[in-house]
Coordinates of C-alpha atoms and ligand atoms in Angstrom, one line a residue:
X232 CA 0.0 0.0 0.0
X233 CA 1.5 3.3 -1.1
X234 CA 0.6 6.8 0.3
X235 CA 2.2 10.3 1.1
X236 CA 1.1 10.0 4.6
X237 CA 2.5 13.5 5.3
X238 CA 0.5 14.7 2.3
X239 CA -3.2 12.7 3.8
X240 CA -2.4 14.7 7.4
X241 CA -2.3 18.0 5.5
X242 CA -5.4 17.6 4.0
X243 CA -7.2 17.5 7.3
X244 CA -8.1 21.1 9.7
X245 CA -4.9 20.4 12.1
X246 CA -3.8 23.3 14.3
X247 CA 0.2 23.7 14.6
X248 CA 2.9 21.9 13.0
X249 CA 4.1 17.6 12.5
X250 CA 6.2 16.5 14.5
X251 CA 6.0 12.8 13.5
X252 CA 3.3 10.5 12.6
X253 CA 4.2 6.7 14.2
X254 CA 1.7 3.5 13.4
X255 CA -0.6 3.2 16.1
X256 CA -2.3 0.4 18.1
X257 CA -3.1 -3.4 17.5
X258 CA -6.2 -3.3 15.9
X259 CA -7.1 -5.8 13.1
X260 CA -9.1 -4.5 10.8
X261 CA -8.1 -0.2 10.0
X262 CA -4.3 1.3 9.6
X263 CA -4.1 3.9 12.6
X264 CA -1.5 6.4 13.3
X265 CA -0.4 8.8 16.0
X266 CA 0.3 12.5 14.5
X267 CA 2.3 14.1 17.1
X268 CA 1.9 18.1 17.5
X269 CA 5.5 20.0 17.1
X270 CA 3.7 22.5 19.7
X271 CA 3.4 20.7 23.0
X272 CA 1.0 23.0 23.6
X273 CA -1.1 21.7 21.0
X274 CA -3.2 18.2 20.8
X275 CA -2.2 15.6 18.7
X276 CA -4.1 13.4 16.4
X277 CA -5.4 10.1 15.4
X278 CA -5.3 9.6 12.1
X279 CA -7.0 6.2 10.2
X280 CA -7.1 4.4 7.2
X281 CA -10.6 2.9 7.2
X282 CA -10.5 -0.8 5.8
X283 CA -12.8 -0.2 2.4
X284 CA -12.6 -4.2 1.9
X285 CA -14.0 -4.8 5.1
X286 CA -16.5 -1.4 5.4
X287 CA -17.8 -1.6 1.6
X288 CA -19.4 2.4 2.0
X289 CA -17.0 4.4 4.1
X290 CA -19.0 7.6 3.5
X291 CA -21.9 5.8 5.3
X292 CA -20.2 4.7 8.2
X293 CA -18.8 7.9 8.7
X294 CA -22.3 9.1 9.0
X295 CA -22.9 6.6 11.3
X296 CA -19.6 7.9 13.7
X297 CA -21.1 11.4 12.9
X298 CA -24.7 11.1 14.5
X299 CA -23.5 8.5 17.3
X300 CA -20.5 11.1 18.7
X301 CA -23.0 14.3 18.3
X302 CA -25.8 12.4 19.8
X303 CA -23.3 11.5 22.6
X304 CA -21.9 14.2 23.1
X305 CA -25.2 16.4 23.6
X306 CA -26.1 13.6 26.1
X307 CA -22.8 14.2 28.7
X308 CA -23.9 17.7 28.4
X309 CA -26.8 17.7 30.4
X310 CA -24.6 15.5 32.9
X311 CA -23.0 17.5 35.7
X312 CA -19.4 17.3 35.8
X313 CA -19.1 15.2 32.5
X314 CA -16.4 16.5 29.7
X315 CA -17.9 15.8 26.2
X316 CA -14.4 16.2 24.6
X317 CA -12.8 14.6 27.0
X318 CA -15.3 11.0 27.1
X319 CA -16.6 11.1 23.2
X320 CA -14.1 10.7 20.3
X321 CA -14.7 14.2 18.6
X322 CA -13.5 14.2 14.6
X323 CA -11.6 16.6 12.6
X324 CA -12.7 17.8 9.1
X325 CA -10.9 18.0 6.2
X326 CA -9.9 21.3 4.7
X327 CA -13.3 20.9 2.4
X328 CA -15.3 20.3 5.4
X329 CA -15.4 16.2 5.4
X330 CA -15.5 13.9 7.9
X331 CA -13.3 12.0 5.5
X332 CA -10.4 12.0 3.1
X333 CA -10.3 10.2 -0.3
X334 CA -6.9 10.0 -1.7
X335 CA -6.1 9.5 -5.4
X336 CA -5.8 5.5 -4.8
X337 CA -9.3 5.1 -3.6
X338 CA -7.9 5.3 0.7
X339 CA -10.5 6.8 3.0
X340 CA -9.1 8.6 5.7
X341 CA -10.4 10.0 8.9
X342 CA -9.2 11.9 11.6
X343 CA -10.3 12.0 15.3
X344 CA -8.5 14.6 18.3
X345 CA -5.8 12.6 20.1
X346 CA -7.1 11.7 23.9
X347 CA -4.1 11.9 25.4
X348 CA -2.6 10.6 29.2
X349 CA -5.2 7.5 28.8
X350 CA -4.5 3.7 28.5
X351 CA -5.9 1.0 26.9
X352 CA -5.3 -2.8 27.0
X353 CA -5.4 -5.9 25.6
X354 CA -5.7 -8.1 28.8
X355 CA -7.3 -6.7 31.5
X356 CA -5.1 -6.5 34.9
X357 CA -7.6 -6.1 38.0
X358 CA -10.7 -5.7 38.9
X359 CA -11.1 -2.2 38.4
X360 CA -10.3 -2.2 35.1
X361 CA -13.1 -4.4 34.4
X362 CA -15.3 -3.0 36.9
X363 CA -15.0 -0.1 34.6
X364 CA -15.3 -1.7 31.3
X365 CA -18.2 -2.5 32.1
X366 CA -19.6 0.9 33.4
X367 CA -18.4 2.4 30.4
X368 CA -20.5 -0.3 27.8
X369 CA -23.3 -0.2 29.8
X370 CA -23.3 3.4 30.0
X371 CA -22.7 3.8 26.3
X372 CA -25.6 1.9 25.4
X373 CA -27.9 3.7 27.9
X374 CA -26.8 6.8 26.1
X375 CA -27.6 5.5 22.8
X376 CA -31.5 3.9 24.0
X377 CA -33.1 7.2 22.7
X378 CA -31.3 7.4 19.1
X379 CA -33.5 5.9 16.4
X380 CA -31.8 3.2 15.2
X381 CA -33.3 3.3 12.0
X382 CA -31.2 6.7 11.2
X383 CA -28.2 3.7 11.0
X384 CA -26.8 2.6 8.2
X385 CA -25.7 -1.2 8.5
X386 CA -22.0 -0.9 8.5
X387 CA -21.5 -4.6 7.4
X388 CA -24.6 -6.4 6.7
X389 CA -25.0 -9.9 9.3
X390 CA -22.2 -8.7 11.3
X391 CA -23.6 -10.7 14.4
X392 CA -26.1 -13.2 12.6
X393 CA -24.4 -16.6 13.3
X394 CA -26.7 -18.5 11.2
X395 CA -24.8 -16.3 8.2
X396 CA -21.5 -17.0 9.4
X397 CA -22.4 -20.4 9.4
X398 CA -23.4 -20.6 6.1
X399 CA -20.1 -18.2 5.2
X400 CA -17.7 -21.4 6.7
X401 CA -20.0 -23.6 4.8
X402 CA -19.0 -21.8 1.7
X403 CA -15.6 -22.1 2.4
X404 CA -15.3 -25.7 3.4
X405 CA -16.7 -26.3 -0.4
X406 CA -14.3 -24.2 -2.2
X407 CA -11.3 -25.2 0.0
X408 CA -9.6 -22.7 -1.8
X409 CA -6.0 -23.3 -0.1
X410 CA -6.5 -26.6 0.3
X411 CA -6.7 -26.1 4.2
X412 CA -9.6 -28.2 5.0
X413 CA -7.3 -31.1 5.7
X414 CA -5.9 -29.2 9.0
X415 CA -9.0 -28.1 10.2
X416 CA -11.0 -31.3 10.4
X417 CA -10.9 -31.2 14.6
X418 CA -12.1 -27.4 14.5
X419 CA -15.2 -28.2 12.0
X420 CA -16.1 -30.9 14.2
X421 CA -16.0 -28.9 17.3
X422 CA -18.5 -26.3 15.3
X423 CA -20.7 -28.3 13.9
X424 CA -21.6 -30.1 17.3
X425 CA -22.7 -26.5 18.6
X426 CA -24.5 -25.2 15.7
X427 CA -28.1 -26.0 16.8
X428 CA -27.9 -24.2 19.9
X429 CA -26.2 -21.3 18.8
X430 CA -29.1 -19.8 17.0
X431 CA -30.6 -19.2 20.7
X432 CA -30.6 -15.4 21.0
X433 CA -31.4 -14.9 16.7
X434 CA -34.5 -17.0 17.4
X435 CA -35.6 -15.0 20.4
X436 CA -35.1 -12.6 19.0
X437 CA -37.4 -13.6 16.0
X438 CA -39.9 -14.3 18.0
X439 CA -39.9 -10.7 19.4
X440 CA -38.7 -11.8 23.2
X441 CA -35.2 -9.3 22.7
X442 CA -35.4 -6.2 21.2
X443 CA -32.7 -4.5 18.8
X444 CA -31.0 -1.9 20.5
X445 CA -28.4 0.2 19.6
X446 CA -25.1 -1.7 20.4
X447 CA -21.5 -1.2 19.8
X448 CA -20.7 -4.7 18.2
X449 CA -16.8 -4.7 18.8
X450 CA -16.9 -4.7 22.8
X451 CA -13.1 -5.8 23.1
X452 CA -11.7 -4.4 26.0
X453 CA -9.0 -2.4 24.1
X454 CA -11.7 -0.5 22.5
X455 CA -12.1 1.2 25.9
X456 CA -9.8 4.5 26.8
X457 CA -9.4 4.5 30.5
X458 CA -7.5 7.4 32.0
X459 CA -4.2 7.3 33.8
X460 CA -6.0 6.3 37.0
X461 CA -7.9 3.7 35.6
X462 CA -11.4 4.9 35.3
X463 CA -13.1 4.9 32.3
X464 CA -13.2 7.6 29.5
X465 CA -14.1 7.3 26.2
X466 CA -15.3 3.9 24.2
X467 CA -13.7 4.1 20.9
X468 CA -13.8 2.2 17.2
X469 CA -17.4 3.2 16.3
X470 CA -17.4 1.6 13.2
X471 CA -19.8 -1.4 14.1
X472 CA -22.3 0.1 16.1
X473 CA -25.7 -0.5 14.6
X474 CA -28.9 -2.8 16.3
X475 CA -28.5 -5.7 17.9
X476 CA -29.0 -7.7 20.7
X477 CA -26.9 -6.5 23.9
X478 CA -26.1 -9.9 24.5
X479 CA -23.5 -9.4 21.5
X480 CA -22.0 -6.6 23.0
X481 CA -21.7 -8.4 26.8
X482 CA -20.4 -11.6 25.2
X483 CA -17.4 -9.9 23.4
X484 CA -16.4 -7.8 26.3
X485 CA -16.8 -11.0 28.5
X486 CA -14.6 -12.6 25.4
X487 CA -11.5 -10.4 26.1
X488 CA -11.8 -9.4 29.9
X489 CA -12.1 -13.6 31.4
X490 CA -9.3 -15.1 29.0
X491 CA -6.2 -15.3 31.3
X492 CA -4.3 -15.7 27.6
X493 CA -4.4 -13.7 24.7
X494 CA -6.8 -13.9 21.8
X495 CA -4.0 -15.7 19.3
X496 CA -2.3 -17.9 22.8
X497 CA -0.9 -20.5 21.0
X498 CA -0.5 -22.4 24.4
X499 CA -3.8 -23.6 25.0
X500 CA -2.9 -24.5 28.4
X501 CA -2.4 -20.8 29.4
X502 CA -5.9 -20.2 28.8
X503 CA -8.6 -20.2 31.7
X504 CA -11.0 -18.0 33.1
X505 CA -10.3 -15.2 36.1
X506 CA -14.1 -15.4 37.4
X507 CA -13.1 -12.4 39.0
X508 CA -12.7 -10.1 36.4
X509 CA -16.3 -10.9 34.8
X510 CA -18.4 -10.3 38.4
X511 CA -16.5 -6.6 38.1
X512 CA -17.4 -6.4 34.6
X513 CA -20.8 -7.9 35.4
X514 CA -21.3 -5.8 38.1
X515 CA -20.2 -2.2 36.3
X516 CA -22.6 -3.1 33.4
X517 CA -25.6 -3.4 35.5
X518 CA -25.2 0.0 37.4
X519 CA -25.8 1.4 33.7
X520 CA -27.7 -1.0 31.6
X521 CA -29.8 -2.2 34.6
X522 CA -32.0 0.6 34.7
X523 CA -33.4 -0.2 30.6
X524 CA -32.7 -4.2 30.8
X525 CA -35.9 -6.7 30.6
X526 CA -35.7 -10.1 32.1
X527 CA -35.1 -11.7 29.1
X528 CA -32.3 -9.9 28.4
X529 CA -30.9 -10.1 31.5
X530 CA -31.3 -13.9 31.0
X531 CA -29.7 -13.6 27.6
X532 CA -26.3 -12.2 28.4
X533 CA -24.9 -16.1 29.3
X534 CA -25.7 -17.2 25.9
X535 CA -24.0 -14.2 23.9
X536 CA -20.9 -15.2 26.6
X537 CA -21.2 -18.5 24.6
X538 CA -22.3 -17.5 21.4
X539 CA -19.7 -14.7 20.6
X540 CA -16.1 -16.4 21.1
X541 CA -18.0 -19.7 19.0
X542 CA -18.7 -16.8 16.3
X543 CA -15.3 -15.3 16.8
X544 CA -13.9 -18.5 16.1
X545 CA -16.0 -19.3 13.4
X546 CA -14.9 -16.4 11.4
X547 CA -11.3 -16.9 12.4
X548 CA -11.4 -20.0 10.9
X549 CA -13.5 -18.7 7.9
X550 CA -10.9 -16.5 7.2
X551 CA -8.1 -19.4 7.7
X552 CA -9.8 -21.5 5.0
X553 CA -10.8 -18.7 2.5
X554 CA -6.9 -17.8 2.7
X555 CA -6.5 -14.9 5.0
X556 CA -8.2 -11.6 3.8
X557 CA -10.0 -10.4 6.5
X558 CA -7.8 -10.0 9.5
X559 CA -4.3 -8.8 9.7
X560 CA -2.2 -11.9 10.3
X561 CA 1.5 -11.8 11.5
X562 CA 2.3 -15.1 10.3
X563 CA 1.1 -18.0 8.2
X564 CA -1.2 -20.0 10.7
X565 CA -1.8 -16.7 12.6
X566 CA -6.0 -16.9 12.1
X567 CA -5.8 -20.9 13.0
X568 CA -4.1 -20.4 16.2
X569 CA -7.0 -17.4 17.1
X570 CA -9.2 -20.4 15.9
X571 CA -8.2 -22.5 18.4
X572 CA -7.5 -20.2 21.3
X573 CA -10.7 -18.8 20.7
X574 CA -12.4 -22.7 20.7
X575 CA -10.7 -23.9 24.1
X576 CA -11.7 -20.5 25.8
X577 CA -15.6 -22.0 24.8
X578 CA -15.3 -25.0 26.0
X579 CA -13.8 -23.5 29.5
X580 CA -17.1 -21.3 29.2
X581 CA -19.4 -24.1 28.6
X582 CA -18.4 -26.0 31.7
X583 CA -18.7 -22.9 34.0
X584 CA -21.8 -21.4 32.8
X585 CA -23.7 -22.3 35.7
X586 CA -21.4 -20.4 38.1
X587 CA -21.0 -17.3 35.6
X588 CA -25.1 -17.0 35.0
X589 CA -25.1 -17.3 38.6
X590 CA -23.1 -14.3 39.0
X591 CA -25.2 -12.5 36.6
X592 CA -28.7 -13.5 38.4
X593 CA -27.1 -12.1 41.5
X594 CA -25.9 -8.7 39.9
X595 CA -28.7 -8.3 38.0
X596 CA -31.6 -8.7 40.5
X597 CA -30.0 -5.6 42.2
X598 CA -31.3 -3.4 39.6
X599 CA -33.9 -5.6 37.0
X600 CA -37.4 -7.0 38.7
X601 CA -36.7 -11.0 38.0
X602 CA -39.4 -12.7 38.6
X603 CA -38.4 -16.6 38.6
X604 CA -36.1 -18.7 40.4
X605 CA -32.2 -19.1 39.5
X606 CA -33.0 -22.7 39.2
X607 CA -35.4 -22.2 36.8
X608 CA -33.7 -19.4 35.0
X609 CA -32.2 -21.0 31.5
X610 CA -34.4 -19.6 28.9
X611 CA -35.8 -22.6 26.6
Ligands
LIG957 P1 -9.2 -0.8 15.1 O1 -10.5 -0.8 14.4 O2 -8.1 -1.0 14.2 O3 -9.1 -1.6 16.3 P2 -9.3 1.6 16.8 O4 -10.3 2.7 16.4 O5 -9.7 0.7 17.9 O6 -8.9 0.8 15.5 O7 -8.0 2.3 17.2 C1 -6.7 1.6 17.3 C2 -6.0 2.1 18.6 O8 -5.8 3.5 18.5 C3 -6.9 1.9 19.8 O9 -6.7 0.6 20.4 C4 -6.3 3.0 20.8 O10 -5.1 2.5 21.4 C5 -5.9 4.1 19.8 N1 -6.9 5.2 19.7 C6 -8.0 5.2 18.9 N2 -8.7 6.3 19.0 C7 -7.9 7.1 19.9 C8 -8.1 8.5 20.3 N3 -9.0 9.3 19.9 N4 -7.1 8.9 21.2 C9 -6.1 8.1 21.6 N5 -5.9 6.9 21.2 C10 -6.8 6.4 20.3
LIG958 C1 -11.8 -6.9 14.8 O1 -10.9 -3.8 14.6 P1 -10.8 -4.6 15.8 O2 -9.4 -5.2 15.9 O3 -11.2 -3.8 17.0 C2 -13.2 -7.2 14.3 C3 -14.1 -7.6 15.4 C4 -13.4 -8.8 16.1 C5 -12.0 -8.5 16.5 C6 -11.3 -9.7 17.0 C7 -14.9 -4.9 11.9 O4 -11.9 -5.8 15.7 O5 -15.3 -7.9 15.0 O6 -14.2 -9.2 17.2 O7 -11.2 -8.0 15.4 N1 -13.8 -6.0 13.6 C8 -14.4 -6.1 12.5 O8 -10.1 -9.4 17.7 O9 -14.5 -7.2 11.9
LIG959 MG1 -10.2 -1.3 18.1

């Protein structure tokens, strides 16, 4: 990929002078950079390449990041003691008064104000990290219950519908176009034996027993800003949020925040649960989402802990077999290691999900009217 990086920067409203511009962050999917102010005095920026392969209409999505930040940022407003600039990513125009940059090779490039002296991470550390990750999700989609979702345009079509991602691997397996299938035979198996009850929350759904709500769709814990004491700040990477079920969005953050491994461990033997970590999480997440959550919903958020690292997988390996062109890989059998990591992290799930859906009754029935028993509490 060739582009005058220097030349993209100058294209956007930037007060001061460059002092450098350094690759930024270890996100999968967009190219992100850190443009450094000559003035210290002056803030820096955050520049992106937006992934056009992977977000088909750019102009939309940016639309999308436009009406989500504004309609957050009026919201903190009317909050005492809350800083709009400080806890919303804010974007910077172009010199033509975009919200993005098209450069003569067909890049779209955005720009948001650097939020400088915060932190994110990978792994989470303590409980307070997650305590807060979980304020700060819950709290952003409490913000976003009034927007009308319909004003979203679907950044990528299915993002979250397993029965399509399903049908996506199936697709896959039949062209074989690497000839991979061979090494994934243990994986397939391992998918196909969880299929059936992985369409639980779709189907509810369906039947009109979850609504859609606005949700972020890419709850990873790095996607949170925390400040240099560890509370929460800002939730970043907009570029998924569109309806869905929250379950989606509890299930991913639940995804990064219990692993005691990374995502790509290729020692499966590192990777267990810190029960800890997701009471915190659980915990934080109801002292925001608990005042809009129904029952159901409540009753839900076990299943997207199952459901999303058996998605995640599922397009890991999707993306294995089709040949790598989705996710950033740093080596050859890069997305087949996430595969597995992201399989034995499941079946640790699946044989605690009593004790974690315990752990959201209790934390739940703080704030949500539940009306039956824990015992009888698994939704059919
Ligand atoms: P990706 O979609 O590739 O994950 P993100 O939007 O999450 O991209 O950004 C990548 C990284 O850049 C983040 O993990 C975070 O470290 C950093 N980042 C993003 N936005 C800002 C910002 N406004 N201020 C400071 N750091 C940011
Ligand atoms: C991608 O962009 P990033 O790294 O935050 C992906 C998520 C996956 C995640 C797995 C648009 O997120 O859906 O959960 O990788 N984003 C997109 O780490 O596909
Ligand atoms: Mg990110």
């Amino acid at each position: 990929m060739s582009y005058n990086i220097s030349e993209i920067v100058s294209s956007f409203c930037i007060e001061g002078n460059v002092a450098a511009i350094t690759a930024y962050g270890s996100g999968h999917i967009n190219d992100t950079f850190h443009v450094k102010n000559a003035d210290p005095g002056l803030p820096g920026y955050l520049l992106q390449r937006v992934n056009h392969k992977v977000f088909e209409n750019v102009p939309a999505l940016m639309g999308n990041v436009q009406l989500v930040t504004e309609h957050l940022k009026k919201k903190l407003a009317q909050i005492p003691g809350a800083n709009p600039a400080k806890e919303v990513l804010t974007i910077v125009g172009t010199k033509d008064q975009q919200c993005f940059f098209c450069d003569p090779a067909g890049n779209y490039w955005r720009m948001f104000c650097f939020l400088a002296d915060t932190k994110n991470y990978d792994m989470v550390l303590t409980e307070q990290q997650a305590y807060e990750g979980g304020k700060a999700f819950g709290k952003f989609q409490l913000l976003l219950s009034d927007l009308d979702a319909g004003l979203l345009y679907e950044t990528i079509p299915g993002f979250h519908n397993i029965a399509m991602r399903l049908d996506r691997l199936n697709n896959a397996v039949s062209a074989d176009p690497k000839n991979r299938i061979k090494d994934v035979l243990t994986e397939l198996s391992f998918v196909i034996e969880r299929a059936g009850s992985m369409v639980a929350i779709m189907n509810l759904g369906k039947e009109g027993k979850l609504p859609l709500r606005i949700i972020h769709n890419d709850t990873k814990f790095n996607n949170i800003l925390l400040d240099m004491n560890d509370r929460a700040q800002c939730v970043i990477d907009l570029d998924t949020v569109m309806p869905g079920y929250v379950a989606y969005d509890f299930g991913d953050a639940i995804r990064t925040i219990i692993n005691t491994a990374a995502e790509d461990e290729k020692d499966v033997t590192k990777i267990d649960l810190n029960i800890p970590l997701f009471k915190a999480y659980a915990e934080g997440y109801f002292e925001y989402a608990g005042s809009f959550l129904s029952e159901t919903e409540v009753k839900s958020l076990s299943m997207g802990v199952l459901l999303i690292p058996y998605m995640q997988g599922v397009r890991f390996l999707t993306d294995y077999i089709e040949g790598d062109v989705y996710y950033k890989t740093h080596f050859p059998e890069h997305n087949l290691q996430r595969t597995r990591a992201q399989f034995e992290l499941l079946s640790k799930l699946e044989r605690n999900y009593d004790v974690l859906d315990q752990i959201i009754y209790n934390a739940a029935k703080k704030y949500v009217q539940i009306t039956t028993e824990i015992k009888q509490w698994h939704l059919q």
